[in-house]
Short mmCIF file of C-alpha atoms and ligand atoms in Angstrom, two decimals:
data_model
loop_
_atom_site.label_atom_id
_atom_site.label_comp_id
_atom_site.label_asym_id
_atom_site.label_seq_id
_atom_site.Cartn_x
_atom_site.Cartn_y
_atom_site.Cartn_z
CA UNK G 1 33.78 -20.37 9.94
CA UNK G 2 33.45 -22.69 12.97
CA UNK G 3 29.84 -23.65 13.83
CA UNK G 4 29.84 -21.77 17.14
CA UNK G 5 30.47 -18.51 15.25
CA UNK G 6 27.54 -18.93 12.86
CA UNK G 7 24.43 -16.95 13.73
CA UNK G 8 24.26 -14.14 16.30
CA UNK G 9 25.97 -15.21 19.49
CA UNK G 10 22.98 -15.45 21.84
CA UNK G 11 24.69 -13.37 24.49
CA UNK G 12 25.10 -10.22 22.38
CA UNK G 13 22.45 -7.58 23.14
CA UNK G 14 21.64 -4.61 20.92
CA UNK G 15 20.82 -1.75 23.30
CA UNK G 16 20.29 2.02 23.03
CA UNK G 17 23.63 3.81 23.21
CA UNK G 18 24.41 5.50 26.52
CA UNK G 19 26.69 8.49 27.11
CA UNK G 20 29.18 6.28 28.99
CA UNK G 21 29.54 4.13 25.83
CA UNK G 22 30.85 7.01 23.73
CA UNK G 23 34.64 6.70 24.40
CA UNK G 24 34.53 3.01 23.38
CA UNK G 25 32.38 3.71 20.30
CA UNK G 26 34.73 6.52 19.24
CA UNK G 27 37.68 4.09 19.50
CA UNK G 28 35.93 1.57 17.26
CA UNK G 29 34.98 4.35 14.84
CA UNK G 30 38.68 5.32 14.59
CA UNK G 31 39.65 1.75 13.79
CA UNK G 32 37.04 1.45 11.04
CA UNK G 33 36.90 4.80 9.24
CA UNK G 34 39.47 7.15 7.70
CA UNK G 35 37.54 10.24 8.83
CA UNK G 36 36.11 9.16 12.18
CA UNK G 37 33.56 11.01 14.26
CA UNK G 38 34.94 12.54 17.46
CA UNK G 39 33.49 11.79 20.90
CA UNK G 40 31.90 15.25 20.80
CA UNK G 41 30.20 14.49 17.48
CA UNK G 42 28.66 11.35 19.02
CA UNK G 43 27.60 13.26 22.13
CA UNK G 44 26.01 16.05 20.06
CA UNK G 45 24.15 13.47 17.97
CA UNK G 46 22.75 11.44 20.87
CA UNK G 47 21.70 14.53 22.82
CA UNK G 48 20.31 16.32 19.76
CA UNK G 49 16.90 14.62 19.84
CA UNK G 50 16.76 13.52 16.20
CA UNK G 51 19.15 10.62 16.35
CA UNK G 52 18.97 7.01 17.48
CA UNK G 53 22.09 4.99 18.27
CA UNK G 54 22.50 1.42 19.44
CA UNK G 55 25.45 -0.51 20.82
CA UNK G 56 26.05 -4.27 20.58
CA UNK G 57 27.25 -5.48 23.98
CA UNK G 58 28.49 -8.70 25.53
CA UNK G 59 27.18 -9.71 28.98
CA UNK G 60 30.43 -8.25 30.36
CA UNK G 61 29.37 -4.90 28.86
CA UNK G 62 32.09 -5.00 26.20
CA UNK G 63 31.03 -2.99 23.17
CA UNK G 64 31.53 -4.96 19.96
CA UNK G 65 29.55 -2.85 17.51
CA UNK G 66 27.31 0.15 17.05
CA UNK G 67 25.03 1.84 14.57
CA UNK G 68 23.27 5.16 14.39
CA UNK G 69 20.72 7.08 12.37
CA UNK G 70 19.25 10.54 11.97
CA UNK G 71 15.56 11.16 11.33
CA UNK G 72 13.51 14.21 10.38
CA UNK G 73 10.35 14.94 8.39
CA UNK G 74 9.54 11.26 7.94
CA UNK G 75 12.97 10.40 6.52
CA UNK G 76 15.74 8.35 8.08
CA UNK G 77 19.46 8.33 7.30
CA UNK G 78 21.98 5.85 8.67
CA UNK G 79 25.14 7.65 9.81
CA UNK G 80 27.35 4.63 10.35
CA UNK G 81 27.55 1.08 11.49
CA UNK G 82 30.59 -0.92 12.56
CA UNK G 83 31.40 -4.22 14.21
CA UNK G 84 34.73 -5.06 15.90
CA UNK G 85 36.92 -7.17 13.61
CA UNK G 86 37.00 -10.26 15.86
CA UNK G 87 33.20 -10.27 16.09
CA UNK G 88 32.34 -9.90 12.41
CA UNK G 89 30.44 -12.60 10.53
CA UNK G 90 28.13 -13.38 13.45
CA UNK G 91 25.06 -11.41 12.30
CA UNK G 92 25.78 -8.56 14.69
CA UNK G 93 25.74 -6.01 11.84
CA UNK G 94 22.49 -7.47 10.58
CA UNK G 95 20.91 -7.22 14.03
CA UNK G 96 22.08 -3.62 14.46
CA UNK G 97 20.42 -2.68 11.14
CA UNK G 98 17.29 -4.59 12.16
CA UNK G 99 17.09 -2.48 15.32
CA UNK G 100 17.41 0.73 13.26
CA UNK G 101 14.68 -0.52 10.88
CA UNK G 102 12.38 -1.40 13.82
CA UNK G 103 12.91 2.08 15.22
CA UNK G 104 12.20 3.65 11.81
CA UNK G 105 8.92 1.70 11.61
CA UNK G 106 8.01 2.83 15.12
CA UNK G 107 8.66 6.42 14.04
CA UNK G 108 6.56 5.83 10.94
CA UNK G 109 9.38 6.92 8.59
CA UNK G 110 8.87 6.72 4.81
CA UNK G 111 12.34 5.36 4.13
CA UNK G 112 15.76 4.71 5.57
CA UNK G 113 18.71 5.69 3.38
CA UNK G 114 22.52 5.74 3.51
CA UNK G 115 25.73 6.20 1.59
CA UNK G 116 28.33 3.47 1.28
CA UNK G 117 31.72 3.30 -0.42
CA UNK G 118 31.41 1.61 -3.80
CA UNK G 119 34.20 -0.83 -2.81
CA UNK G 120 32.72 -1.80 0.57
CA UNK G 121 31.33 -5.20 -0.45
CA UNK G 122 30.63 -6.49 3.10
CA UNK G 123 28.51 -3.42 3.89
CA UNK G 124 26.78 -3.37 0.47
CA UNK G 125 25.89 -7.07 0.86
CA UNK G 126 24.65 -6.47 4.38
CA UNK G 127 22.34 -3.65 3.24
CA UNK G 128 21.16 -5.69 0.23
CA UNK G 129 20.37 -8.56 2.57
CA UNK G 130 18.21 -6.17 4.59
CA UNK G 131 16.39 -5.21 1.35
CA UNK G 132 18.05 -1.84 0.74
CA UNK G 133 18.25 -1.05 -3.00
CA UNK G 134 20.93 0.92 -4.84
CA UNK G 135 19.16 4.11 -5.90
CA UNK G 136 22.06 6.13 -7.28
CA UNK G 137 25.58 7.33 -6.84
CA UNK G 138 27.32 10.38 -5.38
CA UNK G 139 30.53 11.20 -7.26
CA UNK G 140 33.66 11.64 -5.11
CA UNK G 141 31.53 11.57 -1.97
CA UNK G 142 34.40 10.19 0.11
CA UNK G 143 37.97 11.31 0.59
CA UNK G 144 40.96 9.43 2.08
CA UNK G 145 40.76 7.70 -0.36
CA UNK G 146 38.57 9.52 -2.84
CA UNK G 147 35.69 7.30 -3.89
CA UNK G 148 32.11 7.40 -5.15
CA UNK G 149 29.26 6.44 -2.85
CA UNK G 150 26.26 4.31 -3.62
CA UNK G 151 23.02 5.67 -2.23
CA UNK G 152 21.08 2.73 -0.82
CA UNK G 153 17.49 3.03 0.39
CA UNK G 154 14.93 0.86 2.12
CA UNK G 155 11.35 2.01 1.50
CA UNK G 156 9.21 1.34 4.54
CA UNK G 157 5.72 2.02 3.09
C1 COA B 201 29.89 -4.07 7.37
C2 COA B 201 29.94 -4.69 8.76
C3 COA B 201 29.25 -3.74 9.75
C4 COA B 201 29.21 -6.06 8.73
O1 COA B 201 29.08 -6.53 10.07
P1 COA B 201 29.00 -8.10 10.41
O2 COA B 201 28.48 -8.20 11.80
O3 COA B 201 30.27 -8.77 10.12
O4 COA B 201 27.89 -8.59 9.36
P2 COA B 201 26.86 -9.79 9.52
O5 COA B 201 27.55 -10.96 10.17
O6 COA B 201 25.64 -9.29 10.19
O7 COA B 201 26.57 -10.16 8.00
C5 COA B 201 25.31 -9.98 7.41
C6 COA B 201 25.44 -10.07 5.92
O8 COA B 201 26.34 -9.05 5.43
C7 COA B 201 27.10 -9.55 4.32
N1 COA B 201 28.53 -9.64 4.70
C8 COA B 201 29.06 -9.47 5.94
N2 COA B 201 30.41 -9.60 5.89
C9 COA B 201 30.73 -9.87 4.62
C10 COA B 201 31.96 -10.09 3.95
N3 COA B 201 33.14 -10.07 4.59
N4 COA B 201 31.92 -10.31 2.59
C11 COA B 201 30.77 -10.30 1.92
N5 COA B 201 29.55 -10.09 2.51
C12 COA B 201 29.54 -9.88 3.84
C13 COA B 201 26.55 -10.93 4.03
O9 COA B 201 25.49 -10.78 3.13
C14 COA B 201 26.04 -11.36 5.41
O10 COA B 201 25.02 -12.32 5.32
P3 COA B 201 25.42 -13.91 5.33
O11 COA B 201 26.27 -14.11 6.54
O12 COA B 201 24.10 -14.61 5.42
O13 COA B 201 26.16 -14.14 4.06
C15 COA B 201 31.41 -4.96 9.20
O14 COA B 201 32.09 -5.64 8.17
C16 COA B 201 32.20 -3.70 9.54
O15 COA B 201 32.16 -3.21 10.69
N6 COA B 201 32.93 -3.13 8.55
C17 COA B 201 33.75 -1.93 8.79
C18 COA B 201 32.90 -0.68 8.96
C19 COA B 201 32.04 -0.41 7.73
O16 COA B 201 32.51 -0.52 6.60
N7 COA B 201 30.78 -0.02 7.97
C20 COA B 201 29.82 0.32 6.91
C21 COA B 201 29.89 1.75 6.55
S1 COA B 201 28.66 2.20 5.36
#
């Protein structure tokens, strides 16, 4: 990787997701996942009161990544995180997760948990790097293609 692409590009900001960002986020979601969330699903989540979403943006307001979580009763669950292909490997994913962890600490959550495809090494490594631990497995959790999920959890207390 060329030196200028190592480390988070200083100009990328991780900001709370706004309604106007949804069409762009839904496009990225479609590119990254076989069963993507619809724009309505994103809208319902961000207006529902128990979710927190962030978008990674360039100074030109181009969305290059996003992440979101649900929280209730002291527990947090990451819905999804994705970074545009051309922008991967620049710590944007790591900084999105960091923002979700900071928010979880602010909300005094006990833990932050998620499911990830067993074969998704980049994501598993990213979560491990952020100190999430593999706590178990859900059989056939995913379809298209069918695959088991690892349950990964970060305990915050
Ligand atoms: C997973 C994903 C969000 C990572 O985003 P990213 O911005 O490229 O990741 P970062 O640059 O922040 O990388 C942080 C760490 O993740 C791990 N990682 C990231 N990409 C990796 C890869 N291709 N192979 C192995 N490990 C990788 C490394 O541990 C890396 O730390 P390092 O650079 O010090 O080695 C991105 O690959 C993506 O959008 N994938 C498609 C969507 C997806 O699978 N989301 C997860 C659903 S659970």
